[in-house]
């Protein structure tokens, strides 16, 4: 009785891929070892797996495809999740209504086809490709995440590995652990590396009642990842505390630390915060990407006209320039970009920060340490004796700091700092509210810059888009101008994790103080009057600047509407 191998060998001979002369000794070897003839042909390199796949395609009348020459559609990739593609070694080629066409190496594998139909709840049509092509395509389109967090969690969950708690291991001060904890070490490192590769800014590990939640913040939005088993919570937290030089025995008070880890030849820093909660210690790691320091002003999101104004302001010899906005609006990144722009050998720059997040060459950076009395005010007072040209304060928090900063600006120093206010004119009111005399604010302040962050449309999947009338009305866009705009919206692709957005940019509200504005500040007028004056001078509000970037196809109406409040005249 003929076997499946016999039929396949006949096809291989007909295609000229193997000869009868080659088959003789191979059959004898196969009989002696119990291996199949085709497997022995491959082992002896008479055939390649691609040759066999082509023969199977011919044998079953199925089309053979070259995946390297094909461009897979997002619709097809979305139809077959990565774990299914990886498990069954299939690559989705097309999707039409309720049918998906997949490439596989063995079209005779009816069990795989039946499993796919059941898992995907779709009809499945096979095509044939070489095993190497399929493996390469899965890596290319789904990401070669052999050591992905999901896979490692699955391996640990399904395996028989018994994990001991690091807190119970003796002599761990040097960070060494017993072999049983190796999976935890690898898992923790992979969590950090995967977050970095996904461009996350924060990693959140949060103990809840019945699970240990893992989330990454990407482009300002939290994305929930596969959660590690709740039983691993103590081990993971202890490992992170060891890595960041925290006390693993202290679980009652908050702790802070830092981690440095190498990723692909690059060294990345993480600022780690540990906070006791009802269900255990919550850990947040902020990834400090030093590449952000190299941003130019244009890359922050300034249009050419605003950039020219801003460059003129930061080139002034003295005065105060304040950047305002809520937490997470990119104020610090803007100030670092400014320092990078004006950092020259003929200028002395000193910063006071809490903490010093990024270390910049050529700049003297001072870290606040209130436990030894080194407050913002004390550091600022001492640094003036160092004769700096430019001073950067992490934040103006109180009257003492504000007064010293203003006096420094009046004695020939250029001062940059941040304030937490909703818009640019409100910064004046805020300084007066904390006790600064109006005439000092009026005479020292050169400009106020309010900002927010919005997500940028993904360049790969961004497509033309027509906004609704409600969106146009909310953004104050003239329908006549809209026709000449290039509105875009992201469809979602592997590059942007199916979100339609990749990266963020700033939208700005720049209030340059002139003589008339100084008089209004001196007269202590409300911020609404200042705002009206600023609008008369040509100041664009946050929403108006955002609308310009929507019309230019850089971001979406939803992003700007969510990031700004409705402007009122």
Coordinates of C-alpha atoms in Angstrom, one line a residue:
X1 CA 0.0 0.0 0.0
X2 CA 1.4 3.4 -1.0
X3 CA 2.2 5.8 1.8
X4 CA 1.8 9.6 1.7
X5 CA 5.6 9.8 1.3
X6 CA 5.4 7.7 -1.8
X7 CA 2.9 10.0 -3.5
X8 CA 5.1 13.0 -2.5
X9 CA 8.2 11.3 -3.8
X10 CA 6.4 10.7 -7.2
X11 CA 5.6 14.4 -7.3
X12 CA 9.2 15.4 -6.5
X13 CA 10.5 13.1 -9.3
X14 CA 8.0 14.6 -11.8
X15 CA 9.1 18.1 -10.8
X16 CA 12.8 17.1 -11.4
X17 CA 13.7 17.9 -7.7
X18 CA 15.1 14.4 -7.0
X19 CA 16.2 11.5 -9.2
X20 CA 15.8 7.7 -8.9
X21 CA 19.6 7.4 -8.5
X22 CA 19.5 9.7 -5.5
X23 CA 16.6 7.8 -4.0
X24 CA 18.2 4.3 -3.8
X25 CA 20.7 4.9 -1.0
X26 CA 18.3 7.2 0.8
X27 CA 15.6 4.5 0.9
X28 CA 18.1 2.1 2.5
X29 CA 19.2 4.7 5.1
X30 CA 15.6 5.5 5.9
X31 CA 14.6 1.9 6.4
X32 CA 17.6 1.3 8.8
X33 CA 16.8 4.4 10.9
X34 CA 13.1 4.3 10.7
X35 CA 13.0 7.9 9.4
X36 CA 10.8 8.9 6.5
X37 CA 12.4 9.1 3.0
X38 CA 11.5 12.8 2.6
X39 CA 13.0 13.6 6.0
X40 CA 16.2 11.8 5.1
X41 CA 16.4 13.6 1.8
X42 CA 16.2 16.9 3.7
X43 CA 18.7 15.8 6.3
X44 CA 21.2 14.8 3.5
X45 CA 20.5 18.2 1.9
X46 CA 19.3 16.6 -1.3
X47 CA 16.1 18.6 -0.9
X48 CA 15.3 21.8 1.0
X49 CA 12.1 22.4 3.0
X50 CA 11.1 24.9 0.3
X51 CA 11.4 22.1 -2.4
X52 CA 9.1 19.9 -0.3
X53 CA 6.6 22.7 0.2
X54 CA 6.5 23.3 -3.6
X55 CA 5.9 19.6 -4.2
X56 CA 3.1 19.5 -1.7
X57 CA 1.5 22.5 -3.3
X58 CA 1.6 20.7 -6.7
X59 CA 0.4 17.4 -5.2
X60 CA -2.7 19.0 -3.6
X61 CA -3.3 21.6 -6.4
X62 CA -2.7 24.5 -4.0
X63 CA -1.0 27.7 -5.1
X64 CA 2.6 28.2 -3.9
X65 CA 3.4 31.8 -2.8
X66 CA 6.7 33.6 -2.2
X67 CA 6.0 35.6 1.0
X68 CA 9.1 37.8 0.6
X69 CA 7.5 39.4 -2.5
X70 CA 4.1 40.0 -1.0
X71 CA 2.8 42.8 1.1
X72 CA 0.3 41.6 3.7
X73 CA -2.8 43.7 4.4
X74 CA -3.6 45.0 7.8
X75 CA -7.1 43.6 7.5
X76 CA -5.7 40.1 7.1
X77 CA -3.2 40.5 9.9
X78 CA -5.9 41.6 12.3
X79 CA -7.9 38.5 11.4
X80 CA -5.3 36.1 12.8
X81 CA -3.8 37.0 16.2
X82 CA 0.0 36.5 16.6
X83 CA -0.3 33.6 19.1
X84 CA -2.4 31.7 16.6
X85 CA -0.1 32.5 13.7
X86 CA 2.9 31.4 15.8
X87 CA 1.3 28.3 17.2
X88 CA 0.1 26.9 13.8
X89 CA 2.9 28.4 11.7
X90 CA 0.5 30.2 9.3
X91 CA 0.6 33.7 7.8
X92 CA -2.6 35.4 6.8
X93 CA -2.5 36.7 3.2
X94 CA -6.0 38.1 2.4
X95 CA -9.3 38.5 4.0
X96 CA -12.6 38.7 2.1
X97 CA -15.8 39.0 4.1
X98 CA -15.9 35.8 6.3
X99 CA -12.9 34.0 4.5
X100 CA -9.2 34.3 5.3
X101 CA -6.5 33.0 3.1
X102 CA -3.4 31.7 4.9
X103 CA 0.0 30.4 3.9
X104 CA 1.1 27.2 5.5
X105 CA 3.9 24.7 4.7
X106 CA 1.7 21.6 4.6
X107 CA -1.7 21.8 2.9
X108 CA -2.4 18.2 3.9
X109 CA -2.6 19.2 7.6
X110 CA -6.4 19.1 7.9
X111 CA -6.2 19.2 11.7
X112 CA -4.6 22.7 11.6
X113 CA -7.1 23.9 9.0
X114 CA -10.0 22.7 11.2
X115 CA -8.5 24.3 14.3
X116 CA -8.1 27.6 12.5
X117 CA -11.7 27.5 11.3
X118 CA -12.9 26.9 14.9
X119 CA -10.6 29.5 16.5
X120 CA -11.1 32.3 14.0
X121 CA -14.8 31.5 13.3
X122 CA -14.1 32.0 9.6
X123 CA -13.6 30.0 6.5
X124 CA -9.9 29.2 5.8
X125 CA -8.4 28.8 2.4
X126 CA -4.8 27.4 2.3
X127 CA -1.9 28.5 0.2
X128 CA 1.6 27.0 0.5
X129 CA 4.9 28.7 1.4
X130 CA 8.3 27.5 2.6
X131 CA 8.7 27.1 6.4
X132 CA 11.6 29.6 6.4
X133 CA 9.4 32.2 4.6
X134 CA 6.6 31.7 7.1
X135 CA 8.9 32.1 10.1
X136 CA 10.4 35.3 8.6
X137 CA 7.0 36.7 7.8
X138 CA 5.7 36.1 11.3
X139 CA 8.8 37.9 12.7
X140 CA 8.4 40.7 10.2
X141 CA 4.7 41.4 10.6
X142 CA 3.9 40.4 14.2
X143 CA 7.3 41.2 15.7
X144 CA 9.8 38.5 16.7
X145 CA 9.0 38.5 20.4
X146 CA 10.3 35.2 21.5
X147 CA 11.0 36.7 24.9
X148 CA 7.8 38.7 25.0
X149 CA 6.2 39.3 28.4
X150 CA 3.0 37.4 27.4
X151 CA 5.0 34.3 26.3
X152 CA 7.2 34.3 29.5
X153 CA 4.1 34.7 31.7
X154 CA 2.5 31.9 29.9
X155 CA 5.6 29.7 30.2
X156 CA 5.8 30.4 33.9
X157 CA 2.1 29.9 34.5
X158 CA 1.8 26.7 32.6
X159 CA 5.2 25.3 33.9
X160 CA 5.9 23.6 37.1
X161 CA 8.4 26.2 38.2
X162 CA 8.2 27.0 41.9
X163 CA 9.1 30.6 42.6
X164 CA 10.4 31.6 46.1
X165 CA 9.9 35.1 47.3
X166 CA 13.1 37.2 47.1
X167 CA 12.4 38.8 50.4
X168 CA 12.9 35.4 52.0
X169 CA 16.3 34.7 50.3
X170 CA 19.3 35.5 52.4
X171 CA 22.3 37.5 51.3
X172 CA 20.7 39.4 48.4
X173 CA 22.3 42.8 49.1
X174 CA 24.5 42.4 46.0
X175 CA 21.4 41.6 43.9
X176 CA 22.3 37.9 43.5
X177 CA 19.5 35.4 43.7
X178 CA 19.2 31.6 43.7
X179 CA 18.6 29.7 40.5
X180 CA 14.9 29.2 41.3
X181 CA 14.4 32.9 40.8
X182 CA 16.0 33.1 37.3
X183 CA 12.6 33.1 35.5
X184 CA 11.6 36.2 37.6
X185 CA 14.8 38.0 36.7
X186 CA 14.2 37.3 33.1
X187 CA 10.6 38.3 33.3
X188 CA 11.4 41.6 35.0
X189 CA 14.1 42.5 32.5
X190 CA 11.8 41.6 29.6
X191 CA 9.0 43.8 31.0
X192 CA 11.4 46.8 30.9
X193 CA 12.9 46.0 27.5
X194 CA 9.5 45.4 25.9
X195 CA 8.2 48.7 27.3
X196 CA 11.2 50.5 25.9
X197 CA 10.8 48.9 22.5
X198 CA 7.1 49.9 22.5
X199 CA 8.1 53.5 23.2
X200 CA 6.4 53.5 26.6
X201 CA 7.1 56.4 28.9
X202 CA 6.0 54.6 32.1
X203 CA 5.6 51.1 33.4
X204 CA 2.8 50.6 36.0
X205 CA 2.7 47.4 38.2
X206 CA -0.4 47.6 40.3
X207 CA -1.5 45.1 42.9
X208 CA -5.3 44.7 42.8
X209 CA -7.5 42.3 44.8
X210 CA -7.3 39.3 42.5
X211 CA -4.7 40.3 40.0
X212 CA -1.3 42.0 39.5
X213 CA -2.0 44.5 36.7
X214 CA 0.7 45.5 34.2
X215 CA 0.2 48.6 32.1
X216 CA 2.4 50.7 29.7
X217 CA 1.8 54.4 29.1
X218 CA 2.5 54.9 25.3
X219 CA 2.0 58.4 23.8
X220 CA 0.3 59.5 27.0
X221 CA -2.3 56.7 27.0
X222 CA -2.2 53.6 29.3
X223 CA -2.4 50.2 27.6
X224 CA -3.1 47.1 29.7
X225 CA -0.8 44.2 29.0
X226 CA -1.1 40.5 30.0
X227 CA -1.0 40.4 33.8
X228 CA 1.6 38.3 35.6
X229 CA 0.1 35.6 38.0
X230 CA -0.9 37.1 41.3
X231 CA 1.4 34.6 43.1
X232 CA 4.4 36.2 41.4
X233 CA 3.6 39.6 42.9
X234 CA 6.0 39.5 45.9
X235 CA 8.9 38.1 43.8
X236 CA 8.5 40.7 41.0
X237 CA 8.2 43.6 43.5
X238 CA 11.2 42.4 45.5
X239 CA 13.3 42.0 42.4
X240 CA 12.6 45.5 41.2
X241 CA 13.3 46.9 44.7
X242 CA 16.7 45.1 44.7
X243 CA 17.5 46.5 41.2
X244 CA 16.7 50.0 42.3
X245 CA 18.6 49.8 45.6
X246 CA 15.5 50.0 47.8
X247 CA 15.0 48.2 51.1
X248 CA 13.1 44.9 50.4
X249 CA 12.3 44.5 54.1
X250 CA 10.5 47.9 54.3
X251 CA 7.0 47.6 53.0
X252 CA 5.2 50.4 55.0
X253 CA 6.6 53.6 53.6
X254 CA 7.1 54.9 50.0
X255 CA 10.5 54.5 48.5
X256 CA 12.3 55.9 45.4
X257 CA 15.2 54.5 43.4
X258 CA 16.8 54.3 40.0
X259 CA 17.6 51.4 37.6
X260 CA 20.1 51.4 34.7
X261 CA 19.7 48.7 32.2
X262 CA 21.2 48.1 28.7
X263 CA 18.9 47.6 25.7
X264 CA 20.4 46.9 22.3
X265 CA 23.7 48.5 23.1
X266 CA 22.0 51.6 24.6
X267 CA 21.9 52.4 28.3
X268 CA 18.5 53.5 29.6
X269 CA 17.6 55.0 33.0
X270 CA 14.5 54.4 35.0
X271 CA 13.2 56.4 37.9
X272 CA 11.3 54.0 40.2
X273 CA 8.6 54.8 42.7
X274 CA 7.3 52.3 45.2
X275 CA 4.0 53.1 47.1
X276 CA 2.3 50.8 49.7
X277 CA -1.4 50.2 48.8
X278 CA -4.2 48.0 50.3
X279 CA -3.2 44.9 48.2
X280 CA 0.6 45.3 48.2
X281 CA 3.2 47.7 46.9
X282 CA 2.5 49.6 43.7
X283 CA 5.5 50.3 41.5
X284 CA 5.8 52.9 38.7
X285 CA 8.9 53.1 36.6
X286 CA 9.5 56.3 34.5
X287 CA 11.7 55.5 31.4
X288 CA 14.1 58.4 31.0
X289 CA 14.9 58.5 27.3
X290 CA 17.9 60.7 26.8
X291 CA 17.1 60.9 23.0
X292 CA 14.4 63.5 24.0
X293 CA 17.1 65.9 25.0
X294 CA 18.3 66.2 21.4
X295 CA 15.0 67.5 20.2
X296 CA 15.1 70.7 18.2
X297 CA 12.5 73.4 18.6
X298 CA 10.7 72.3 15.4
X299 CA 10.5 68.7 16.7
X300 CA 8.6 70.0 19.7
X301 CA 5.7 71.0 17.4
X302 CA 6.4 74.7 16.8
X303 CA 5.3 76.0 13.4
X304 CA 7.9 78.3 11.7
X305 CA 6.3 81.6 12.8
X306 CA 6.0 80.5 16.5
X307 CA 9.5 79.0 16.4
X308 CA 11.1 82.3 15.2
X309 CA 9.3 84.2 18.0
X310 CA 10.4 81.6 20.6
X311 CA 14.0 81.6 19.3
X312 CA 14.1 85.4 19.7
X313 CA 12.7 85.2 23.3
X314 CA 15.2 82.6 24.5
X315 CA 18.0 84.7 23.0
X316 CA 17.2 87.7 25.3
X317 CA 19.9 88.7 27.8
X318 CA 17.6 88.8 30.9
X319 CA 14.1 88.3 32.2
X320 CA 11.9 85.4 33.0
X321 CA 10.2 83.0 30.5
X322 CA 7.6 80.7 32.1
X323 CA 6.3 77.5 30.6
X324 CA 2.9 76.5 32.0
X325 CA 0.6 73.5 31.9
X326 CA -0.6 70.6 34.0
X327 CA 1.5 67.6 34.9
X328 CA 2.5 65.5 31.9
X329 CA 2.2 68.3 29.4
X330 CA 5.8 68.2 28.3
X331 CA 7.1 71.4 30.2
X332 CA 10.3 69.8 31.3
X333 CA 11.1 68.4 27.8
X334 CA 10.5 71.9 26.3
X335 CA 12.9 73.5 28.9
X336 CA 15.6 70.8 28.2
X337 CA 15.2 71.4 24.4
X338 CA 15.7 75.2 25.1
X339 CA 18.8 74.5 27.2
X340 CA 20.2 72.2 24.5
X341 CA 19.6 75.0 21.9
X342 CA 21.3 77.8 23.8
X343 CA 24.1 75.7 25.4
X344 CA 27.3 77.2 24.2
X345 CA 30.9 77.4 25.6
X346 CA 30.5 81.1 26.2
X347 CA 27.5 80.8 28.5
X348 CA 27.3 79.5 32.0
X349 CA 24.0 77.6 32.7
X350 CA 22.9 76.3 36.1
X351 CA 19.7 74.3 36.8
X352 CA 17.9 73.5 40.0
X353 CA 15.7 70.4 39.7
X354 CA 13.9 67.9 41.8
X355 CA 15.1 65.4 40.8
X356 CA 17.8 65.8 38.0
X357 CA 16.1 63.5 35.5
X358 CA 18.6 63.9 32.6
X359 CA 22.3 64.7 32.8
X360 CA 23.4 67.2 30.2
X361 CA 27.0 67.9 29.3
X362 CA 28.2 71.5 29.7
X363 CA 25.5 72.4 32.3
X364 CA 25.8 72.6 36.1
X365 CA 22.8 70.7 37.5
X366 CA 21.8 70.9 41.2
X367 CA 19.4 68.4 42.8
X368 CA 17.2 69.7 45.6
X369 CA 17.6 67.8 48.9
X370 CA 15.3 69.2 51.5
X371 CA 16.4 66.7 54.2
X372 CA 19.7 68.6 54.4
X373 CA 18.2 72.1 53.8
X374 CA 19.0 72.4 50.1
X375 CA 15.6 73.8 49.0
X376 CA 14.9 75.5 45.7
X377 CA 15.3 78.9 47.3
X378 CA 18.6 77.9 49.1
X379 CA 20.0 76.5 45.9
X380 CA 18.9 79.5 43.8
X381 CA 20.4 81.9 46.3
X382 CA 23.7 80.2 46.3
X383 CA 23.9 79.7 42.6
X384 CA 23.7 83.4 42.0
X385 CA 27.2 83.7 43.5
X386 CA 28.4 81.3 40.7
X387 CA 27.8 84.1 38.2
X388 CA 25.6 82.2 35.7
X389 CA 24.2 83.7 32.5
X390 CA 21.2 81.4 32.4
X391 CA 19.2 79.8 35.2
X392 CA 16.6 77.0 34.9
X393 CA 14.3 76.3 37.9
X394 CA 12.4 73.0 37.8
X395 CA 9.3 74.8 39.2
X396 CA 8.3 78.0 41.0
X397 CA 6.4 76.7 44.1
X398 CA 6.4 79.4 46.7
X399 CA 6.9 83.2 47.3
X400 CA 10.6 82.8 48.4
X401 CA 11.6 81.0 45.2
X402 CA 9.5 83.3 43.0
X403 CA 11.1 86.4 44.6
X404 CA 14.7 85.2 44.2
X405 CA 14.0 84.2 40.6
X406 CA 12.5 87.6 39.7
X407 CA 15.4 89.4 41.4
X408 CA 17.8 87.3 39.5
X409 CA 16.1 88.2 36.2
X410 CA 16.2 91.9 37.2
X411 CA 20.0 91.7 37.8
X412 CA 20.9 90.5 34.3
X413 CA 20.1 86.8 34.3
X414 CA 17.9 84.9 31.9
X415 CA 15.6 82.6 34.0
X416 CA 13.5 79.7 32.7
X417 CA 10.9 77.9 34.9
X418 CA 7.5 76.2 35.0
X419 CA 4.2 76.9 36.7
X420 CA 1.0 74.8 36.9
X421 CA -1.7 76.9 35.3
X422 CA -4.3 76.2 32.6
X423 CA -3.3 79.0 30.2
X424 CA -0.6 81.6 29.6
X425 CA -2.2 84.7 31.0
X426 CA -3.2 82.9 34.2
X427 CA 0.5 82.5 35.1
X428 CA 0.6 86.3 35.9
X429 CA -2.4 85.9 38.3
X430 CA -0.7 82.8 39.9
X431 CA 2.5 84.7 40.6
X432 CA 0.6 87.6 42.2
X433 CA -1.6 85.2 44.2
X434 CA 1.5 83.6 45.8
X435 CA 2.6 87.1 46.9
X436 CA 4.8 88.5 44.3
X437 CA 4.4 92.3 43.9
X438 CA 2.6 93.1 40.5
X439 CA 5.3 95.7 39.5
X440 CA 8.0 92.9 39.9
X441 CA 6.0 90.5 37.7
X442 CA 5.4 93.2 35.1
X443 CA 9.0 94.3 34.9
X444 CA 10.6 90.8 34.9
X445 CA 8.4 88.6 32.7
X446 CA 9.3 88.5 29.1
X447 CA 6.9 85.8 27.8
X448 CA 4.5 83.1 29.0
X449 CA 4.2 79.8 27.1
X450 CA 1.3 77.4 27.8
X451 CA 1.4 74.0 26.2
X452 CA -0.4 70.6 25.9
X453 CA 0.6 67.4 24.2
X454 CA -1.4 65.7 21.5
X455 CA -0.7 62.5 19.7
X456 CA 0.6 62.6 16.1
X457 CA -1.1 60.8 13.2
X458 CA 0.9 57.7 12.3
X459 CA 2.8 58.4 9.1
X460 CA 2.4 54.8 7.8
X461 CA -1.4 54.4 8.1
X462 CA -2.5 58.1 8.1
X463 CA -5.2 58.5 5.4
X464 CA -7.3 61.5 4.2
X465 CA -10.3 62.2 6.4
X466 CA -13.2 64.5 6.3
X467 CA -14.1 65.9 9.8
X468 CA -17.7 66.3 10.9
X469 CA -19.4 69.7 11.1
X470 CA -19.4 69.4 14.9
X471 CA -15.6 68.9 15.0
X472 CA -15.1 71.9 12.7
X473 CA -17.3 74.0 14.8
X474 CA -15.6 72.9 18.1
X475 CA -12.2 73.8 16.6
X476 CA -13.4 77.0 15.1
X477 CA -12.3 76.0 11.6
X478 CA -13.7 78.0 8.7
X479 CA -15.4 75.6 6.3
X480 CA -13.9 77.7 3.4
X481 CA -10.4 77.1 4.7
X482 CA -11.1 73.5 5.4
X483 CA -11.3 72.6 1.7
X484 CA -7.7 73.5 1.3
X485 CA -6.6 71.5 4.4
X486 CA -5.1 68.0 4.5
X487 CA -7.1 66.4 7.3
X488 CA -5.8 62.9 8.2
X489 CA -6.8 60.0 10.5
X490 CA -4.8 56.9 11.3
X491 CA -6.4 53.6 10.3
X492 CA -4.2 51.6 12.7
X493 CA -1.2 49.4 11.7
X494 CA 1.6 47.3 13.4
X495 CA 3.8 50.5 13.6
X496 CA 1.4 52.3 15.9
X497 CA 0.0 49.2 17.8
X498 CA -3.3 49.7 15.9
X499 CA -4.0 53.1 17.5
X500 CA -3.6 55.3 14.5
X501 CA -1.1 57.5 16.4
X502 CA 2.6 57.4 16.8
X503 CA 4.5 59.9 18.9
X504 CA 3.4 63.2 20.4
X505 CA 3.8 66.9 19.7
X506 CA 3.1 70.2 21.5
X507 CA 0.3 72.7 20.9
X508 CA 1.3 76.1 22.2
X509 CA -0.2 79.4 23.5
X510 CA 2.5 82.1 23.5
X511 CA 1.9 85.4 25.3
X512 CA 4.7 87.9 24.7
X513 CA 4.6 90.7 27.3
X514 CA 4.6 94.2 25.7
X515 CA 4.4 97.7 27.4
X516 CA 0.6 97.8 27.4
X517 CA 0.4 94.3 28.9
X518 CA 2.9 95.4 31.6
X519 CA 0.7 98.3 32.5
X520 CA -2.3 95.9 32.8
X521 CA -0.3 93.6 35.1
X522 CA 0.8 96.5 37.2
X523 CA -2.9 97.5 37.6
X524 CA -3.7 93.9 38.8
X525 CA -6.4 93.3 36.1
X526 CA -8.1 89.9 36.0
X527 CA -6.6 87.2 33.8
X528 CA -9.6 87.4 31.5
X529 CA -8.7 91.1 30.7
X530 CA -5.1 90.0 30.1
X531 CA -6.3 87.2 27.8
X532 CA -8.4 89.6 25.8
X533 CA -5.4 91.9 25.4
X534 CA -3.2 88.9 24.4
X535 CA -5.7 87.9 21.7
X536 CA -5.7 91.5 20.4
X537 CA -1.9 91.2 20.1
X538 CA -2.3 88.1 17.9
X539 CA -1.8 85.4 20.5
X540 CA -3.2 82.0 19.3
X541 CA -5.0 80.0 22.0
X542 CA -4.1 76.4 22.6
X543 CA -7.2 75.3 20.6
X544 CA -6.4 77.6 17.7
X545 CA -2.8 76.3 17.5
X546 CA -4.2 72.8 17.7
X547 CA -6.7 73.5 14.9
X548 CA -3.8 74.7 12.6
X549 CA -2.1 71.3 13.2
X550 CA -5.3 69.4 12.5
X551 CA -5.7 71.3 9.2
X552 CA -2.1 70.4 8.4
X553 CA -2.8 66.7 8.9
X554 CA -0.5 66.4 11.9
X555 CA -3.1 65.4 14.5
X556 CA -6.8 64.6 14.8
X557 CA -9.7 66.8 15.9
X558 CA -10.4 64.4 18.9
X559 CA -6.9 64.9 20.2
X560 CA -7.1 68.7 20.2
X561 CA -10.6 68.8 21.6
X562 CA -9.7 66.5 24.5
X563 CA -6.5 68.4 25.3
X564 CA -8.0 71.9 25.3
X565 CA -11.0 73.7 26.8
X566 CA -13.4 75.6 24.7
X567 CA -11.9 79.1 24.0
X568 CA -14.0 82.1 25.0
X569 CA -13.5 85.6 23.8

